[in-house]
Short mmCIF file of C-alpha atoms in Angstrom, two decimals:
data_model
loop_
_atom_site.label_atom_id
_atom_site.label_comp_id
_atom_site.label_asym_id
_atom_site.label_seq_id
_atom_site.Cartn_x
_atom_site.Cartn_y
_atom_site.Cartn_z
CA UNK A 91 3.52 -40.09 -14.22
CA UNK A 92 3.85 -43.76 -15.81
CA UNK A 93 6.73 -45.58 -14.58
CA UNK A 94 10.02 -45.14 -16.67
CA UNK A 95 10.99 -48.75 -18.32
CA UNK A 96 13.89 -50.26 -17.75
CA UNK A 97 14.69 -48.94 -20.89
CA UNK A 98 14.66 -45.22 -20.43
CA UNK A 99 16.30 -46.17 -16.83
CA UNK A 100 19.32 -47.75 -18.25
CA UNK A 101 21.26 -44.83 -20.38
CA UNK A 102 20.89 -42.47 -17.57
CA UNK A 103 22.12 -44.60 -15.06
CA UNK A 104 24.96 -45.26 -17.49
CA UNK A 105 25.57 -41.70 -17.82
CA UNK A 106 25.26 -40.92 -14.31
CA UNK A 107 27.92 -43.64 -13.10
CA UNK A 108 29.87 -42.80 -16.47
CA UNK A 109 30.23 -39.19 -14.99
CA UNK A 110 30.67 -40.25 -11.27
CA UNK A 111 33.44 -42.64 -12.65
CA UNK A 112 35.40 -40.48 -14.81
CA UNK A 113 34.80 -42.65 -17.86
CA UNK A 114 33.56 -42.68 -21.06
CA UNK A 115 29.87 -44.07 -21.49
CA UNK A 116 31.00 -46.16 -24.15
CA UNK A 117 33.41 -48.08 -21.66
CA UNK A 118 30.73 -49.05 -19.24
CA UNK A 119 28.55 -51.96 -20.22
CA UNK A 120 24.93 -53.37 -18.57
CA UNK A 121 26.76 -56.16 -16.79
CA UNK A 122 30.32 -55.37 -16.14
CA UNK A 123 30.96 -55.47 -12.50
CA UNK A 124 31.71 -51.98 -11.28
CA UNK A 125 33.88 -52.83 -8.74
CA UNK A 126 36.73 -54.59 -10.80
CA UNK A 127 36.91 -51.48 -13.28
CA UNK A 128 40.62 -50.14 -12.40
CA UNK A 129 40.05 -47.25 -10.13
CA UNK A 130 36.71 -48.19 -9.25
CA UNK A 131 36.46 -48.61 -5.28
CA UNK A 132 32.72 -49.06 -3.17
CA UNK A 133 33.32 -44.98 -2.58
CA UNK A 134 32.57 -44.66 -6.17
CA UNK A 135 29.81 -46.71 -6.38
CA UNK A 136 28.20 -45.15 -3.12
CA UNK A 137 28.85 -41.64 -4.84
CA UNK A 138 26.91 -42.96 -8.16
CA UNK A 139 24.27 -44.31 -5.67
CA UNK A 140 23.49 -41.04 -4.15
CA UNK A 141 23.40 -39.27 -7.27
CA UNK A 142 20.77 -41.21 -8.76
CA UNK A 143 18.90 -41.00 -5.59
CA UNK A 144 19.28 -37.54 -5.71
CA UNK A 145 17.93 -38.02 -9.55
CA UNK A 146 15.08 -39.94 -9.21
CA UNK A 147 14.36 -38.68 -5.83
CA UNK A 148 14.40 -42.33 -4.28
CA UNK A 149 15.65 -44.17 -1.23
CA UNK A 150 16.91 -47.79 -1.98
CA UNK A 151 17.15 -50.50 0.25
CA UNK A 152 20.12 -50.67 2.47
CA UNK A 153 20.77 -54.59 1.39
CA UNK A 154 20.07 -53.28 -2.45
CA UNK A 155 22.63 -50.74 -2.59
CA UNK A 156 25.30 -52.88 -0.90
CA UNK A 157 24.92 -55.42 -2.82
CA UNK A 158 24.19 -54.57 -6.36
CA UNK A 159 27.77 -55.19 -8.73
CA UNK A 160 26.08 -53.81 -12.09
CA UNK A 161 24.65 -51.29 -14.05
CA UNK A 162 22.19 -53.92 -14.49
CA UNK A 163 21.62 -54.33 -11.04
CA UNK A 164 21.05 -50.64 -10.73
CA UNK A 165 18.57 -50.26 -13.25
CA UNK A 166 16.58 -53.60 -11.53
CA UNK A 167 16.68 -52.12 -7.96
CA UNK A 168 15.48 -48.37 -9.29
CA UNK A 169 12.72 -50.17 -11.36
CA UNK A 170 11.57 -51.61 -8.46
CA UNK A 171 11.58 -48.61 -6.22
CA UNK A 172 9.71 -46.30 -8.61
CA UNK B 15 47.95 -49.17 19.41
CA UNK B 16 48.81 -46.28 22.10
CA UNK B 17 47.10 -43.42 22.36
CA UNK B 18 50.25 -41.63 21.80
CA UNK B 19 49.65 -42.49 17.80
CA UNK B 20 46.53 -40.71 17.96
CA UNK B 21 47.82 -37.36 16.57
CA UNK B 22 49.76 -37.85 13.67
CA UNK B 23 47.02 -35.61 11.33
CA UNK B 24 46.18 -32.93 13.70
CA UNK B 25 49.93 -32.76 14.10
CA UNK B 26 50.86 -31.67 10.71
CA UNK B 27 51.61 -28.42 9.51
CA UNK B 28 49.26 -25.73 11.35
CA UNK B 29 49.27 -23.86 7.36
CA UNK B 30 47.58 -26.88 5.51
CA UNK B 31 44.55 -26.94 7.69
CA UNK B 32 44.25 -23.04 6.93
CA UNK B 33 44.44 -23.62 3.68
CA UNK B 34 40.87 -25.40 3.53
CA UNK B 35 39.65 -24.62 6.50
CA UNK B 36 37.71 -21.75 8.07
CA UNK B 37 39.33 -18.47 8.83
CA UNK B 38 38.52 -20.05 12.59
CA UNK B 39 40.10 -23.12 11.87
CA UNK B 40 37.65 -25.44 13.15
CA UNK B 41 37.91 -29.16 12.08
CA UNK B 42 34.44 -30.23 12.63
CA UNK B 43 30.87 -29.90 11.12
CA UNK B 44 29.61 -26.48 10.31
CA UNK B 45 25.98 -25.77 10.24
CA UNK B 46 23.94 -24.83 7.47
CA UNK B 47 20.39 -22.87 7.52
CA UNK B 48 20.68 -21.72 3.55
CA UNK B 49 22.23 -22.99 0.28
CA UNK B 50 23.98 -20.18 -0.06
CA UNK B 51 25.63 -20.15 3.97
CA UNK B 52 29.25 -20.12 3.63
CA UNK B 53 31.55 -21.99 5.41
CA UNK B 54 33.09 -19.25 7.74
CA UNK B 55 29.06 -18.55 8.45
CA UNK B 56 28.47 -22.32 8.73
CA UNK B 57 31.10 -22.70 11.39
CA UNK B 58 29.87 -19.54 13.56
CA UNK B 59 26.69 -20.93 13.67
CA UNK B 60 27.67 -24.26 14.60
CA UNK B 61 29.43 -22.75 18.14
CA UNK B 62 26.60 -20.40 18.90
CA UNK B 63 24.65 -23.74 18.38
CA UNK B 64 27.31 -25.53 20.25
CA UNK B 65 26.93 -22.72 23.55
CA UNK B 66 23.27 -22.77 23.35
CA UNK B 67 23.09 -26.32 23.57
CA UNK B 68 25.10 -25.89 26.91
CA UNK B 69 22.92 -23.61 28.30
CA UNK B 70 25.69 -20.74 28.32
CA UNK B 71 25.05 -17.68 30.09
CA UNK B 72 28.31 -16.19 29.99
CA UNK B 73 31.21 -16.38 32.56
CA UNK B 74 31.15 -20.10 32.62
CA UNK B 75 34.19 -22.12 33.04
CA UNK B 76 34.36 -24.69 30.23
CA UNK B 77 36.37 -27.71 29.41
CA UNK B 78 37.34 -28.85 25.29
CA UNK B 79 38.74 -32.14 25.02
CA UNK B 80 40.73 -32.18 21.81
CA UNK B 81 40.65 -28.28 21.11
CA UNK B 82 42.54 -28.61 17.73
CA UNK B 83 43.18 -25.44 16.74
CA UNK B 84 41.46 -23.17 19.58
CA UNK B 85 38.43 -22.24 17.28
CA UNK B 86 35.82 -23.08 20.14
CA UNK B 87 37.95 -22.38 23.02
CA UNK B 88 38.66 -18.57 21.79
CA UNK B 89 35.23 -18.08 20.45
CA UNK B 90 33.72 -19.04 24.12
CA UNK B 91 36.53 -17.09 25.84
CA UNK B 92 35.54 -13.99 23.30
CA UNK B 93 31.82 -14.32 22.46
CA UNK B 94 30.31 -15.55 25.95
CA UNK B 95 33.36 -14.20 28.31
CA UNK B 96 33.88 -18.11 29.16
CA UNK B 97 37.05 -19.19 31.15
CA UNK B 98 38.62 -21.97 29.03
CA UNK B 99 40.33 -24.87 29.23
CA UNK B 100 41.52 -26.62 26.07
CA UNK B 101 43.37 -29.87 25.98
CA UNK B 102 45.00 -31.84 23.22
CA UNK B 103 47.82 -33.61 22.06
CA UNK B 104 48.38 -32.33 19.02
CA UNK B 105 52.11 -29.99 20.44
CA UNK B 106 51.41 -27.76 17.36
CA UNK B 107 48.37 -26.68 18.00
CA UNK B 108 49.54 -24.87 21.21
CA UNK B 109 51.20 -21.95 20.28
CA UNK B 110 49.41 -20.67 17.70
CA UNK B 111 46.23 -20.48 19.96
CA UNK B 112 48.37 -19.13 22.29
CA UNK B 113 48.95 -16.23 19.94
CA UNK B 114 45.44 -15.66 18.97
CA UNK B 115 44.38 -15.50 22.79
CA UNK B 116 46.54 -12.49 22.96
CA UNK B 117 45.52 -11.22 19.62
CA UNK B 118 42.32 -11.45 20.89
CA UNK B 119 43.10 -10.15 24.04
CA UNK B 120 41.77 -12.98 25.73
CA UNK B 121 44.98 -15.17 27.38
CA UNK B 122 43.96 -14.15 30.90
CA UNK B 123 40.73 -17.09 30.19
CA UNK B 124 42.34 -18.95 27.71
CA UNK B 125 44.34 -22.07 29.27
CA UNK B 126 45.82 -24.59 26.99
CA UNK B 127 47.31 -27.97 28.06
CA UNK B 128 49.49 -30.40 25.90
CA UNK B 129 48.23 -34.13 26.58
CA UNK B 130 45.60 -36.73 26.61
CA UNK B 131 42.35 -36.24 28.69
CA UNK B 132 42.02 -39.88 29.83
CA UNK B 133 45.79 -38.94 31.18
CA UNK B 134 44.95 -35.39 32.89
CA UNK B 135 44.80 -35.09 36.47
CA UNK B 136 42.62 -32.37 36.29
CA UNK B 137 42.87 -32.37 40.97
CA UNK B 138 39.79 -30.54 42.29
CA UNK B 139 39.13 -28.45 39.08
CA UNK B 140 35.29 -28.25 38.27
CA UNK B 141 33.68 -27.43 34.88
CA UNK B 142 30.40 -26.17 33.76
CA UNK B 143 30.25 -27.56 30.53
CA UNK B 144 32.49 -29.87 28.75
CA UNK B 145 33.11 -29.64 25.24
CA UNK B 146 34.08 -32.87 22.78
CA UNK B 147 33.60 -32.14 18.90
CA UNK B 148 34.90 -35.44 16.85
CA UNK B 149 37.44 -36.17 19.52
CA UNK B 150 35.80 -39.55 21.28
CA UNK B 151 36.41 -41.54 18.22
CA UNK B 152 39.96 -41.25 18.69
CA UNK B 153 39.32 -42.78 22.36
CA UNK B 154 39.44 -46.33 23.20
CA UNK B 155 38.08 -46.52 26.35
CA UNK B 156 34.48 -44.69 25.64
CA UNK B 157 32.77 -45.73 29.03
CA UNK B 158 36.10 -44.02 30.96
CA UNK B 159 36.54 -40.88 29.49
CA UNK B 160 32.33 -40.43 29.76
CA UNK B 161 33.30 -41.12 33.95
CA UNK B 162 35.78 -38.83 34.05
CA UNK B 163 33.90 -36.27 32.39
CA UNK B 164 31.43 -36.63 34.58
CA UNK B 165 33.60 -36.84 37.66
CA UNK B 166 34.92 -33.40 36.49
CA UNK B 167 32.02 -32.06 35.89
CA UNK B 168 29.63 -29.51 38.17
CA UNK B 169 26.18 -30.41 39.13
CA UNK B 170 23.96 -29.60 36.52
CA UNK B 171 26.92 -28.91 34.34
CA UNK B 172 26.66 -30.17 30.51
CA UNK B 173 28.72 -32.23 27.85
CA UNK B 174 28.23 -31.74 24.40
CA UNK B 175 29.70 -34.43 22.29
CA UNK B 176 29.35 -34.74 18.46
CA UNK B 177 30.39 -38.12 16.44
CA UNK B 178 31.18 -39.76 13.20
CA UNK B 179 29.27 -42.92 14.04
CA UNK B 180 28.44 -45.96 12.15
CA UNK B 181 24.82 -46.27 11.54
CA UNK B 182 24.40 -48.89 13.66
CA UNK B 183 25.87 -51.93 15.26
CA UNK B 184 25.87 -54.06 11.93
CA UNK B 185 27.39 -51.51 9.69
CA UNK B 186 29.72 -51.24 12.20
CA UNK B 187 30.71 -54.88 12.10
CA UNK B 188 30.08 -54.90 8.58
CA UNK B 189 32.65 -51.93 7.75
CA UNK B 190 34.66 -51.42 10.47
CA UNK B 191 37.45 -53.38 8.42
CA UNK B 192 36.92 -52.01 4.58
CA UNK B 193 40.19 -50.66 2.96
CA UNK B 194 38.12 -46.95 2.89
CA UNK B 195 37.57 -47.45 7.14
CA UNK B 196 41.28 -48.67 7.58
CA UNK B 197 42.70 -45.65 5.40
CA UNK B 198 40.58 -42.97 7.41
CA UNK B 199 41.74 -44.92 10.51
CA UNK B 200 44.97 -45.50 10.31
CA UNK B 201 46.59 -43.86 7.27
CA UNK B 202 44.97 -40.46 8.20
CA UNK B 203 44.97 -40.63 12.43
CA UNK B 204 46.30 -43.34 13.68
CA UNK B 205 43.40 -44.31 15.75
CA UNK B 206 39.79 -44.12 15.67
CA UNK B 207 36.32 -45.99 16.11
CA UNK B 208 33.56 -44.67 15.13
CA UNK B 209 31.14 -46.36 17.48
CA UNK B 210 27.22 -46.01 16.50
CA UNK B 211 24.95 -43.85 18.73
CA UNK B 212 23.79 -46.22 20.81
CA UNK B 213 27.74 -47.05 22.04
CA UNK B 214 27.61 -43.51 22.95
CA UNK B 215 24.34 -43.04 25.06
CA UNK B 216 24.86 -46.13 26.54
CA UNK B 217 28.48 -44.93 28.14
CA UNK B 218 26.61 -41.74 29.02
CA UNK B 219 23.50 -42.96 30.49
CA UNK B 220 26.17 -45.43 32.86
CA UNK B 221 28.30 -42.84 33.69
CA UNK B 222 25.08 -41.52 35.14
CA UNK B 223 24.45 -38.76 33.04
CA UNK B 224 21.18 -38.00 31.34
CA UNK B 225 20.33 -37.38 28.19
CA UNK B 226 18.96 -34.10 26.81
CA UNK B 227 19.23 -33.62 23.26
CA UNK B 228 20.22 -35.63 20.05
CA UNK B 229 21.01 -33.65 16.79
CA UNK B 230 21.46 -35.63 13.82
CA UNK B 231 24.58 -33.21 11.65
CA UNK B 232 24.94 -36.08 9.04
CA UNK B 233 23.86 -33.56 6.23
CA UNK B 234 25.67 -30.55 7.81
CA UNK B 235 28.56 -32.52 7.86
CA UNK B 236 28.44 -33.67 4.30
CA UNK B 237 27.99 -29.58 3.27
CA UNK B 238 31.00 -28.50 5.54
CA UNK B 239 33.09 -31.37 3.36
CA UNK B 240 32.52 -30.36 0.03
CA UNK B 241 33.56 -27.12 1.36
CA UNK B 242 36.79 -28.09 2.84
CA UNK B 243 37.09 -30.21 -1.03
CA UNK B 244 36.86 -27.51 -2.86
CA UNK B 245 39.32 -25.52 -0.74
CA UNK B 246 41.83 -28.38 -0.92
CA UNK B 247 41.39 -28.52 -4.91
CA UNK B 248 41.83 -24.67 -4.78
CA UNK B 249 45.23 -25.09 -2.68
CA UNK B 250 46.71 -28.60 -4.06
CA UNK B 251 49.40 -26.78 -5.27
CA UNK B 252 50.70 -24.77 -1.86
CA UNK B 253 49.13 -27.90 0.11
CA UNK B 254 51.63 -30.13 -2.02
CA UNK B 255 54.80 -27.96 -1.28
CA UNK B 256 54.48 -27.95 2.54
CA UNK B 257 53.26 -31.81 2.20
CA UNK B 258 54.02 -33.60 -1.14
CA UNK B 259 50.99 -35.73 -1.53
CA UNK B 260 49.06 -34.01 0.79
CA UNK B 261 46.21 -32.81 -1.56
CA UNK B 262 45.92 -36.37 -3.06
CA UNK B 263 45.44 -37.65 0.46
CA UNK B 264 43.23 -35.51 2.26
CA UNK B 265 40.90 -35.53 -0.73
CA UNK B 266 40.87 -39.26 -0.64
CA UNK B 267 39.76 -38.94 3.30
CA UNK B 268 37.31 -36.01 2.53
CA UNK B 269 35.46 -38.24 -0.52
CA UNK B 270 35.33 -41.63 1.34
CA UNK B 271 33.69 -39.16 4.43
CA UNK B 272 31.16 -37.40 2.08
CA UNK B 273 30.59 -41.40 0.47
CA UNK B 274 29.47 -42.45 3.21
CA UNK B 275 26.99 -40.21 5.21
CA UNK B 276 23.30 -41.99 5.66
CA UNK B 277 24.46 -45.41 3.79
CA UNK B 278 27.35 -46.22 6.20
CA UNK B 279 27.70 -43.39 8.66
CA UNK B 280 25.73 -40.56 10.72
CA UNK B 281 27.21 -37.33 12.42
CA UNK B 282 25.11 -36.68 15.99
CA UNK B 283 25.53 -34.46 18.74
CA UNK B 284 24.73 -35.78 21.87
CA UNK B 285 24.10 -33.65 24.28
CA UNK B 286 24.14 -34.82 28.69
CA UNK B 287 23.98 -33.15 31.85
CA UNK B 288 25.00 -34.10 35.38
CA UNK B 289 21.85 -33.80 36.91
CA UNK B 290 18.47 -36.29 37.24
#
């Protein structure tokens, strides 16, 4: 299978953290920084992590997942890892 | 912190914990062989696991530290004709095992004692297995209450503890103090640490046990949660009249639990035995 571009990667992880979130896709841009969206806490973002592991069927770094603020930052660390 | 604060959680109304729990009751991982296992199988499982594990034969006298509500002490006392001992402080919790051990028609093995373990005089008693399922977390002194159990214990006897642990010593430094860790801690229980593995076979290997099995549960855990979620989202209305803001709560405890299994946190069983 080729690798997906960061291109395909980036409206699924949108969706995924959209739905994870509770929030409408169209309130969730590239670079915000998830953890300042009101409601957001690192639980959240853990749960979004796992489902896209789940998704992709990947493992991401430890220090990648703790540290990633973005959608962005998602879409980097899963281009790397597939 | 006391250990008297220790109970505030396990002390609350006996009918919100059957509300999501298992018809037994038990507050602790299940375990799962098939997707479609539910939770009242999970749970079964997860003591005939437990007795196995402890080499059970039947007619063995066992100890549980932090019994909660009875679920392993009657199933031993019913399933393997143990003679048990449960302990815990949770005052609550008393009678209504009480009441199932003569439902059950097993009182005359079933012994159930308010209070802490690390406080028991428990004289020249002897056990043949010791029992400690998520109860060690809420115990400051780790390297004490694995002497005692020990001292307590019958040659060759077993203890079979399992634990929320951090994944190792960093994440433990490294989360111990997040507002998710502090609102487990001390919003939900009052006290707790949730040392990583290591912490745990180190006390036991000191104590002078040795070690014969570790299980990792982590994913077992995570199933028996989203059971116990989608019981509380079932309930939230009954669990809010006996508890206003009850559902909100425990849902809030159950999702930063679930958040965390592999990334932050591991369940294990580990499993000693007073012998060389």
């Amino acid at each position: 299978m080729p690798a997906l571009t960061r291109d395909e990667i980036l409206p699924t992880v949108t969706e995924i953290v959209a739905k994870v979130f509770g929030l409408p896709t169209q309130e969730l841009s590239p670079e915000l920084d998830l953890r300042q969206i009101e409601g957001v806490d690192s639980v959240k973002v853990l749960r979004a992590v796992a489902t896209i592991e789940q998704r992709y069927d990947i493992e991401l770094e430890d220090e990648d997942v703790f540290k990633l603020k973005s959608i962005d930052d998602l879409a980097t660390v899963i281009e790397k890892t597939l | 912190m006391t250990i008297a604060d220790t109970n505030q959680h396990y002390d609350l109304d006996p009918e919100v914990f059957g509300l999501f729990l298992d018809p037994r009751r038990k507050y602790s991982s299940g375990l799962y062989e098939s997707p479609g296992d539910t939770l009242a199988e999970a749970q079964d499982r997860k003591l005939h696991f437990v007795a196995r594990r402890l080499g059970l034969k039947g007619g063995e006298r066992l100890l549980d530290i932090g019994c909660g509500w009875g679920s392993l002490v009657l199933f031993m006392a019913e399933e393997y004709d143990c003679e048990v001992v449960g302990i815990s402080p949770a005052g609550r919790q008393h009678e209504y095992i009480a009441g199932l051990a003569r439902k059950l028609d097993v009182s005359d093995r079933v012994d159930v004692r308010a209070g802490h373990f690390e406080e028991t005089d428990f004289g020249d008693e002897r056990f043949d297995a010791i029992t400690m399922l998520g109860s060690i977390v809420h115990m400051p002194d780790l390297s004490g209450v694995y002497l005692k159990a020990r001292s307590i214990l019958r040659p060759k006897g077993s203890l079979y503890v399992s634990e929320s642990c951090f994944r190792n010593a960093e994440m433990h430094a490294r989360f111990g103090e997040r507002d998710g860790t502090h609102f487990v801690r001390d919003a939900i229980f009052g006290w707790g640490d949730m040392r990583p593995l290591s912490e745990l076979v180190r006390a036991a290997e000191d104590a002078g046990l040795s070690i014969t099995g570790v299980y990792d549960l982590s994913e077992d855990y995570r199933r028996t949660i989203e059971h116990w979620l989608a019981n509380v989202r079932a309930h939230a209305r009954r669990i809010d009249e006996i508890q206003p803001g009850m559902a909100e709560q425990l849902t809030y405890y159950l999702e930063v639990a679930n958040a965390g299994w592999g990334y932050t946190t591991k369940h294990y069983a580990l499993v000693s035995r007073r012998s060389r």
